Amino acid sequence: MGEVNEITVGKKKVMLIQGDITRQATEAIVNAANSGLMGGGGVDGAIHRAGGPAILDECRQIISRIGRLDTGKAVITTGGNLRAKYVIHTVGPVWRSGNRGEAELLASAYRESLKLATDRKLKSISFPSISTGAYGYPVAEAAKVALDAVIAFLCDGRNSLEQVFFVLYDSKTYQAYSAKLAEITG
Ligand code: ADP
C-alpha cells in the first residue's frame, strides 16, 4: 500500500505531517479535549503545558457558561503562549462498539472545528488524530472519517481555509492516515 502525504482540494491543501502539534505555526490548532475542558492527558495536556494558563482561564469561563462541551461540539480560545493564535477545543467520541454513532460524532468534531475556523476567517488549521489515543477509536477507521470530513468541508468552497494539517504524533498513526489518503486519492 502506497503512502500519500498531501492532497489538493480545489486550491486548498490537506497535508499530513508527523510531529508535535504544540509546535505548529498554523493560525489555529485543535485540541482533542474532554467535556470538562479542564485539561487531561495526551495532546490535551501537552497543549495546556505549552500554551500556559490563559487557555485554561478561558476554558473555565466557557464551562461556567455552558456547563459541559458535548461530544462532537467545539469551542475556541486564545492560543496563549503557543505559536498558534487560537486553540479550538473539541470532544471526540469514546470508542465503544462502533455502532453507537461514533463515526458521525467524530465527523462532527472535525466539522464543528472547521466551522469555528471559518467563522474567524482563518486560513490554516492543524488537527491531531482525535479520539485515537485514550478514547480508543481504531486508527484506520478514524483516519477515514477524519479525512472524509475535512475533504467534504473543503469541497464546499465557501470557507476561508487554505491549509489543513494533520499533525500525527507517532509513525503508526502517520502511516495509517497516509495509507487512507492513498486509498482516497487512488
Ligand atoms: P483522545 O482522548 O481524543 O483519544 P489523546 O490525546 O489521548 O486524545 O490522543 C489523540 C492522539 O493525539 C493520539 O494519536 C496521540 O498519540 C496524539 N498526541 C499526543 N500528544 C500529541 C502532540 N503533542 N501532538 C500531536 N498529537 C499528539
PDB file of C-alpha atoms and ligand atoms in Angstrom:
ATOM      1  CA  MET A   1       0.000   0.000   0.000  1.00  0.00           C
ATOM      2  CA  GLY A   2       1.445   3.352  -1.040  1.00  0.00           C
ATOM      3  CA  GLU A   3       1.590   6.412   1.161  1.00  0.00           C
ATOM      4  CA  VAL A   4       0.404   9.893   0.238  1.00  0.00           C
ATOM      5  CA  ASN A   5       1.009  12.931   2.422  1.00  0.00           C
ATOM      6  CA  GLU A   6      -0.758  15.700   0.556  1.00  0.00           C
ATOM      7  CA  ILE A   7      -3.939  16.266  -1.400  1.00  0.00           C
ATOM      8  CA  THR A   8      -5.266  19.369  -3.156  1.00  0.00           C
ATOM      9  CA  VAL A   9      -8.978  20.111  -2.972  1.00  0.00           C
ATOM     10  CA  GLY A  10      -9.662  22.951  -5.402  1.00  0.00           C
ATOM     11  CA  LYS A  11      -6.942  25.366  -4.337  1.00  0.00           C
ATOM     12  CA  LYS A  12      -6.888  24.125  -0.750  1.00  0.00           C
ATOM     13  CA  LYS A  13      -4.355  21.693   0.653  1.00  0.00           C
ATOM     14  CA  VAL A  14      -4.649  18.891   3.168  1.00  0.00           C
ATOM     15  CA  MET A  15      -1.234  17.822   4.457  1.00  0.00           C
ATOM     16  CA  LEU A  16      -0.072  15.049   6.764  1.00  0.00           C
ATOM     17  CA  ILE A  17       3.000  15.513   8.911  1.00  0.00           C
ATOM     18  CA  GLN A  18       4.491  13.593  11.798  1.00  0.00           C
ATOM     19  CA  GLY A  19       5.229  15.784  14.808  1.00  0.00           C
ATOM     20  CA  ASP A  20       4.112  17.690  17.869  1.00  0.00           C
ATOM     21  CA  ILE A  21       1.030  19.859  17.290  1.00  0.00           C
ATOM     22  CA  THR A  22       2.034  22.316  20.047  1.00  0.00           C
ATOM     23  CA  ARG A  23       4.870  23.495  17.784  1.00  0.00           C
ATOM     24  CA  GLN A  24       2.707  24.178  14.746  1.00  0.00           C
ATOM     25  CA  ALA A  25       2.535  27.737  13.407  1.00  0.00           C
ATOM     26  CA  THR A  26      -0.912  27.466  11.797  1.00  0.00           C
ATOM     27  CA  GLU A  27      -3.400  30.125  12.923  1.00  0.00           C
ATOM     28  CA  ALA A  28      -5.305  27.555  14.967  1.00  0.00           C
ATOM     29  CA  ILE A  29      -4.527  24.155  16.411  1.00  0.00           C
ATOM     30  CA  VAL A  30      -7.233  21.740  17.509  1.00  0.00           C
ATOM     31  CA  ASN A  31      -7.260  20.102  20.917  1.00  0.00           C
ATOM     32  CA  ALA A  32      -8.735  16.624  21.449  1.00  0.00           C
ATOM     33  CA  ALA A  33     -10.291  17.746  24.725  1.00  0.00           C
ATOM     34  CA  ASN A  34     -12.859  16.192  27.053  1.00  0.00           C
ATOM     35  CA  SER A  35     -16.257  17.571  28.049  1.00  0.00           C
ATOM     36  CA  GLY A  36     -14.944  19.257  31.204  1.00  0.00           C
ATOM     37  CA  LEU A  37     -12.329  21.317  29.312  1.00  0.00           C
ATOM     38  CA  MET A  38     -10.035  21.256  32.344  1.00  0.00           C
ATOM     39  CA  GLY A  39      -7.075  19.631  30.620  1.00  0.00           C
ATOM     40  CA  GLY A  40      -6.065  15.993  30.759  1.00  0.00           C
ATOM     41  CA  GLY A  41      -3.523  13.597  29.328  1.00  0.00           C
ATOM     42  CA  GLY A  42      -2.294  13.126  25.777  1.00  0.00           C
ATOM     43  CA  VAL A  43      -2.464  16.023  23.370  1.00  0.00           C
ATOM     44  CA  ASP A  44      -4.758  17.971  25.732  1.00  0.00           C
ATOM     45  CA  GLY A  45      -2.122  18.016  28.488  1.00  0.00           C
ATOM     46  CA  ALA A  46       0.621  18.888  26.006  1.00  0.00           C
ATOM     47  CA  ILE A  47      -1.342  21.889  24.658  1.00  0.00           C
ATOM     48  CA  HIS A  48      -2.082  23.295  28.117  1.00  0.00           C
ATOM     49  CA  ARG A  49       1.531  22.800  29.239  1.00  0.00           C
ATOM     50  CA  ALA A  50       2.920  24.542  26.172  1.00  0.00           C
ATOM     51  CA  GLY A  51       0.239  27.250  25.936  1.00  0.00           C
ATOM     52  CA  GLY A  52       0.174  28.328  29.582  1.00  0.00           C
ATOM     53  CA  PRO A  53      -2.657  29.312  31.947  1.00  0.00           C
ATOM     54  CA  ALA A  54      -4.502  31.770  29.663  1.00  0.00           C
ATOM     55  CA  ILE A  55      -6.033  28.833  27.777  1.00  0.00           C
ATOM     56  CA  LEU A  56      -7.369  27.172  30.931  1.00  0.00           C
ATOM     57  CA  ASP A  57      -8.754  30.509  32.155  1.00  0.00           C
ATOM     58  CA  GLU A  58     -10.855  30.835  29.011  1.00  0.00           C
ATOM     59  CA  CYS A  59     -11.904  27.189  29.219  1.00  0.00           C
ATOM     60  CA  ARG A  60     -13.138  27.790  32.778  1.00  0.00           C
ATOM     61  CA  GLN A  61     -15.191  30.779  31.648  1.00  0.00           C
ATOM     62  CA  ILE A  62     -16.728  28.736  28.837  1.00  0.00           C
ATOM     63  CA  ILE A  63     -17.622  25.872  31.188  1.00  0.00           C
ATOM     64  CA  SER A  64     -19.195  28.254  33.701  1.00  0.00           C
ATOM     65  CA  ARG A  65     -21.392  29.453  30.835  1.00  0.00           C
ATOM     66  CA  ILE A  66     -22.309  26.176  29.093  1.00  0.00           C
ATOM     67  CA  GLY A  67     -21.789  23.518  31.788  1.00  0.00           C
ATOM     68  CA  ARG A  68     -20.044  20.977  29.581  1.00  0.00           C
ATOM     69  CA  LEU A  69     -18.914  20.631  25.984  1.00  0.00           C
ATOM     70  CA  ASP A  70     -20.889  17.823  24.367  1.00  0.00           C
ATOM     71  CA  THR A  71     -19.235  15.190  22.191  1.00  0.00           C
ATOM     72  CA  GLY A  72     -18.963  16.370  18.595  1.00  0.00           C
ATOM     73  CA  LYS A  73     -19.029  20.079  19.539  1.00  0.00           C
ATOM     74  CA  ALA A  74     -16.200  22.647  19.561  1.00  0.00           C
ATOM     75  CA  VAL A  75     -15.238  25.966  21.168  1.00  0.00           C
ATOM     76  CA  ILE A  76     -12.385  28.395  20.537  1.00  0.00           C
ATOM     77  CA  THR A  77      -9.934  30.086  22.934  1.00  0.00           C
ATOM     78  CA  THR A  78      -6.704  32.008  22.754  1.00  0.00           C
ATOM     79  CA  GLY A  79      -3.549  30.112  21.917  1.00  0.00           C
ATOM     80  CA  GLY A  80      -1.804  31.659  24.921  1.00  0.00           C
ATOM     81  CA  ASN A  81       1.949  31.200  24.539  1.00  0.00           C
ATOM     82  CA  LEU A  82       1.626  28.921  21.536  1.00  0.00           C
ATOM     83  CA  ARG A  83       2.671  29.940  18.032  1.00  0.00           C
ATOM     84  CA  ALA A  84      -0.968  29.370  17.018  1.00  0.00           C
ATOM     85  CA  LYS A  85      -3.222  32.330  17.785  1.00  0.00           C
ATOM     86  CA  TYR A  86      -6.174  30.091  18.678  1.00  0.00           C
ATOM     87  CA  VAL A  87      -6.872  26.695  20.162  1.00  0.00           C
ATOM     88  CA  ILE A  88     -10.092  25.034  19.058  1.00  0.00           C
ATOM     89  CA  HIS A  89     -11.207  22.501  21.673  1.00  0.00           C
ATOM     90  CA  THR A  90     -13.389  19.660  20.503  1.00  0.00           C
ATOM     91  CA  VAL A  91     -14.572  16.423  22.075  1.00  0.00           C
ATOM     92  CA  GLY A  92     -14.348  13.250  20.025  1.00  0.00           C
ATOM     93  CA  PRO A  93     -16.318  10.115  20.896  1.00  0.00           C
ATOM     94  CA  VAL A  94     -15.071   7.357  23.160  1.00  0.00           C
ATOM     95  CA  TRP A  95     -14.934   4.175  21.055  1.00  0.00           C
ATOM     96  CA  ARG A  96     -17.369   1.554  22.342  1.00  0.00           C
ATOM     97  CA  SER A  97     -18.549  -0.864  19.688  1.00  0.00           C
ATOM     98  CA  GLY A  98     -18.571   1.235  16.537  1.00  0.00           C
ATOM     99  CA  ASN A  99     -22.366   1.220  16.354  1.00  0.00           C
ATOM    100  CA  ARG A 100     -23.027   3.887  18.960  1.00  0.00           C
ATOM    101  CA  GLY A 101     -22.828   6.744  16.457  1.00  0.00           C
ATOM    102  CA  GLU A 102     -19.056   7.096  16.878  1.00  0.00           C
ATOM    103  CA  ALA A 103     -18.311   7.856  13.214  1.00  0.00           C
ATOM    104  CA  GLU A 104     -20.941  10.612  13.000  1.00  0.00           C
ATOM    105  CA  LEU A 105     -19.745  12.148  16.275  1.00  0.00           C
ATOM    106  CA  LEU A 106     -16.123  12.066  15.140  1.00  0.00           C
ATOM    107  CA  ALA A 107     -17.034  13.681  11.792  1.00  0.00           C
ATOM    108  CA  SER A 108     -18.966  16.320  13.717  1.00  0.00           C
ATOM    109  CA  ALA A 109     -15.921  17.126  15.882  1.00  0.00           C
ATOM    110  CA  TYR A 110     -13.928  17.869  12.712  1.00  0.00           C
ATOM    111  CA  ARG A 111     -16.747  19.832  11.038  1.00  0.00           C
ATOM    112  CA  GLU A 112     -17.534  21.974  14.083  1.00  0.00           C
ATOM    113  CA  SER A 113     -13.831  22.816  14.464  1.00  0.00           C
ATOM    114  CA  LEU A 114     -13.576  23.778  10.795  1.00  0.00           C
ATOM    115  CA  LYS A 115     -16.705  25.930  11.126  1.00  0.00           C
ATOM    116  CA  LEU A 116     -15.184  27.891  14.014  1.00  0.00           C
ATOM    117  CA  ALA A 117     -12.020  28.463  11.967  1.00  0.00           C
ATOM    118  CA  THR A 118     -14.116  29.659   9.035  1.00  0.00           C
ATOM    119  CA  ASP A 119     -16.154  31.979  11.288  1.00  0.00           C
ATOM    120  CA  ARG A 120     -12.856  33.672  12.212  1.00  0.00           C
ATOM    121  CA  LYS A 121     -11.764  33.676   8.565  1.00  0.00           C
ATOM    122  CA  LEU A 122      -8.685  31.616   9.355  1.00  0.00           C
ATOM    123  CA  LYS A 123      -6.550  30.276   6.524  1.00  0.00           C
ATOM    124  CA  SER A 124      -4.702  27.490   8.325  1.00  0.00           C
ATOM    125  CA  ILE A 125      -5.507  24.902  10.982  1.00  0.00           C
ATOM    126  CA  SER A 126      -3.851  21.790  12.414  1.00  0.00           C
ATOM    127  CA  PHE A 127      -5.635  18.717  13.767  1.00  0.00           C
ATOM    128  CA  PRO A 128      -4.340  15.881  15.905  1.00  0.00           C
ATOM    129  CA  SER A 129      -5.789  12.402  15.446  1.00  0.00           C
ATOM    130  CA  ILE A 130      -8.915  12.964  17.540  1.00  0.00           C
ATOM    131  CA  SER A 131     -10.180  10.012  19.654  1.00  0.00           C
ATOM    132  CA  THR A 132      -7.432   7.524  18.728  1.00  0.00           C
ATOM    133  CA  GLY A 133      -5.469   7.813  21.985  1.00  0.00           C
ATOM    134  CA  ALA A 134      -7.177   7.408  25.341  1.00  0.00           C
ATOM    135  CA  TYR A 135     -10.589   7.301  23.642  1.00  0.00           C
ATOM    136  CA  GLY A 136      -9.653   4.089  21.819  1.00  0.00           C
ATOM    137  CA  TYR A 137     -11.001   4.738  18.311  1.00  0.00           C
ATOM    138  CA  PRO A 138      -9.278   2.354  15.849  1.00  0.00           C
ATOM    139  CA  VAL A 139      -6.810   4.469  13.871  1.00  0.00           C
ATOM    140  CA  ALA A 140      -7.558   3.228  10.351  1.00  0.00           C
ATOM    141  CA  GLU A 141     -11.268   3.875  10.811  1.00  0.00           C
ATOM    142  CA  ALA A 142     -10.711   7.243  12.458  1.00  0.00           C
ATOM    143  CA  ALA A 143      -8.379   8.284   9.620  1.00  0.00           C
ATOM    144  CA  LYS A 144     -11.082   7.618   7.039  1.00  0.00           C
ATOM    145  CA  VAL A 145     -13.705   9.583   8.973  1.00  0.00           C
ATOM    146  CA  ALA A 146     -11.278  12.465   9.598  1.00  0.00           C
ATOM    147  CA  LEU A 147     -10.045  12.763   6.018  1.00  0.00           C
ATOM    148  CA  ASP A 148     -13.526  12.381   4.505  1.00  0.00           C
ATOM    149  CA  ALA A 149     -14.923  15.071   6.841  1.00  0.00           C
ATOM    150  CA  VAL A 150     -12.144  17.565   6.102  1.00  0.00           C
ATOM    151  CA  ILE A 151     -12.208  16.984   2.345  1.00  0.00           C
ATOM    152  CA  ALA A 152     -16.012  17.319   2.229  1.00  0.00           C
ATOM    153  CA  PHE A 153     -15.816  20.576   4.178  1.00  0.00           C
ATOM    154  CA  LEU A 154     -13.173  21.994   1.841  1.00  0.00           C
ATOM    155  CA  CYS A 155     -15.141  20.946  -1.244  1.00  0.00           C
ATOM    156  CA  ASP A 156     -17.836  23.369  -0.158  1.00  0.00           C
ATOM    157  CA  GLY A 157     -15.899  26.398  -1.363  1.00  0.00           C
ATOM    158  CA  ARG A 158     -17.486  28.938   0.986  1.00  0.00           C
ATOM    159  CA  ASN A 159     -14.737  28.926   3.566  1.00  0.00           C
ATOM    160  CA  SER A 160     -11.536  30.801   4.235  1.00  0.00           C
ATOM    161  CA  LEU A 161      -9.291  27.790   4.773  1.00  0.00           C
ATOM    162  CA  GLU A 162      -6.291  27.259   2.530  1.00  0.00           C
ATOM    163  CA  GLN A 163      -4.240  24.742   4.506  1.00  0.00           C
ATOM    164  CA  VAL A 164      -5.371  21.936   6.781  1.00  0.00           C
ATOM    165  CA  PHE A 165      -2.662  19.899   8.517  1.00  0.00           C
ATOM    166  CA  PHE A 166      -2.935  16.624  10.353  1.00  0.00           C
ATOM    167  CA  VAL A 167      -0.098  16.577  12.854  1.00  0.00           C
ATOM    168  CA  LEU A 168       0.351  12.949  13.797  1.00  0.00           C
ATOM    169  CA  TYR A 169       2.461  12.157  16.768  1.00  0.00           C
ATOM    170  CA  ASP A 170       3.694   8.639  16.142  1.00  0.00           C
ATOM    171  CA  SER A 171       4.693   6.824  12.973  1.00  0.00           C
ATOM    172  CA  LYS A 172       1.925   4.215  13.254  1.00  0.00           C
ATOM    173  CA  THR A 173      -0.726   6.939  13.240  1.00  0.00           C
ATOM    174  CA  TYR A 174       1.046   8.834  10.467  1.00  0.00           C
ATOM    175  CA  GLN A 175       1.193   5.687   8.326  1.00  0.00           C
ATOM    176  CA  ALA A 176      -2.482   4.903   8.910  1.00  0.00           C
ATOM    177  CA  TYR A 177      -3.535   8.383   7.723  1.00  0.00           C
ATOM    178  CA  SER A 178      -1.131   8.243   4.814  1.00  0.00           C
ATOM    179  CA  ALA A 179      -2.438   4.860   3.668  1.00  0.00           C
ATOM    180  CA  LYS A 180      -6.014   6.126   3.937  1.00  0.00           C
ATOM    181  CA  LEU A 181      -5.176   9.230   1.893  1.00  0.00           C
ATOM    182  CA  ALA A 182      -3.638   6.981  -0.765  1.00  0.00           C
ATOM    183  CA  GLU A 183      -6.909   4.987  -0.885  1.00  0.00           C
ATOM    184  CA  ILE A 184      -8.957   8.179  -1.223  1.00  0.00           C
ATOM    185  CA  THR A 185      -6.763   9.647  -3.986  1.00  0.00           C
ATOM    186  CA  GLY A 186      -6.288   6.303  -5.769  1.00  0.00           C
TER     187      GLY A 186
HETATM  188  P1  ADP B   1      -8.295  11.190  22.724  1.00  0.00           P
HETATM  189  O1  ADP B   1      -8.703  11.243  24.183  1.00  0.00           O
HETATM  190  O2  ADP B   1      -9.214  12.029  21.842  1.00  0.00           O
HETATM  191  O3  ADP B   1      -8.119   9.794  22.230  1.00  0.00           O
HETATM  192  P2  ADP B   1      -5.393  11.595  23.058  1.00  0.00           P
HETATM  193  O4  ADP B   1      -4.695  12.863  23.371  1.00  0.00           O
HETATM  194  O5  ADP B   1      -5.349  10.503  24.072  1.00  0.00           O
HETATM  195  O6  ADP B   1      -6.905  12.006  22.665  1.00  0.00           O
HETATM  196  O7  ADP B   1      -4.811  11.007  21.700  1.00  0.00           O
HETATM  197  C1  ADP B   1      -5.111  11.528  20.427  1.00  0.00           C
HETATM  198  C2  ADP B   1      -3.873  11.464  19.552  1.00  0.00           C
HETATM  199  O8  ADP B   1      -3.024  12.572  19.876  1.00  0.00           O
HETATM  200  C3  ADP B   1      -3.020  10.214  19.734  1.00  0.00           C
HETATM  201  O9  ADP B   1      -2.623   9.746  18.443  1.00  0.00           O
HETATM  202  C4  ADP B   1      -1.804  10.734  20.500  1.00  0.00           C
HETATM  203  O10 ADP B   1      -0.636   9.986  20.205  1.00  0.00           O
HETATM  204  C5  ADP B   1      -1.686  12.112  19.905  1.00  0.00           C
HETATM  205  N1  ADP B   1      -0.839  13.097  20.601  1.00  0.00           N
HETATM  206  C6  ADP B   1      -0.399  13.115  21.885  1.00  0.00           C
HETATM  207  N2  ADP B   1       0.376  14.188  22.094  1.00  0.00           N
HETATM  208  C7  ADP B   1       0.427  14.886  20.915  1.00  0.00           C
HETATM  209  C8  ADP B   1       1.085  16.073  20.472  1.00  0.00           C
HETATM  210  N3  ADP B   1       1.842  16.807  21.280  1.00  0.00           N
HETATM  211  N4  ADP B   1       0.901  16.463  19.167  1.00  0.00           N
HETATM  212  C9  ADP B   1       0.126  15.751  18.334  1.00  0.00           C
HETATM  213  N5  ADP B   1      -0.513  14.625  18.689  1.00  0.00           N
HETATM  214  C10 ADP B   1      -0.352  14.197  19.972  1.00  0.00           C
END
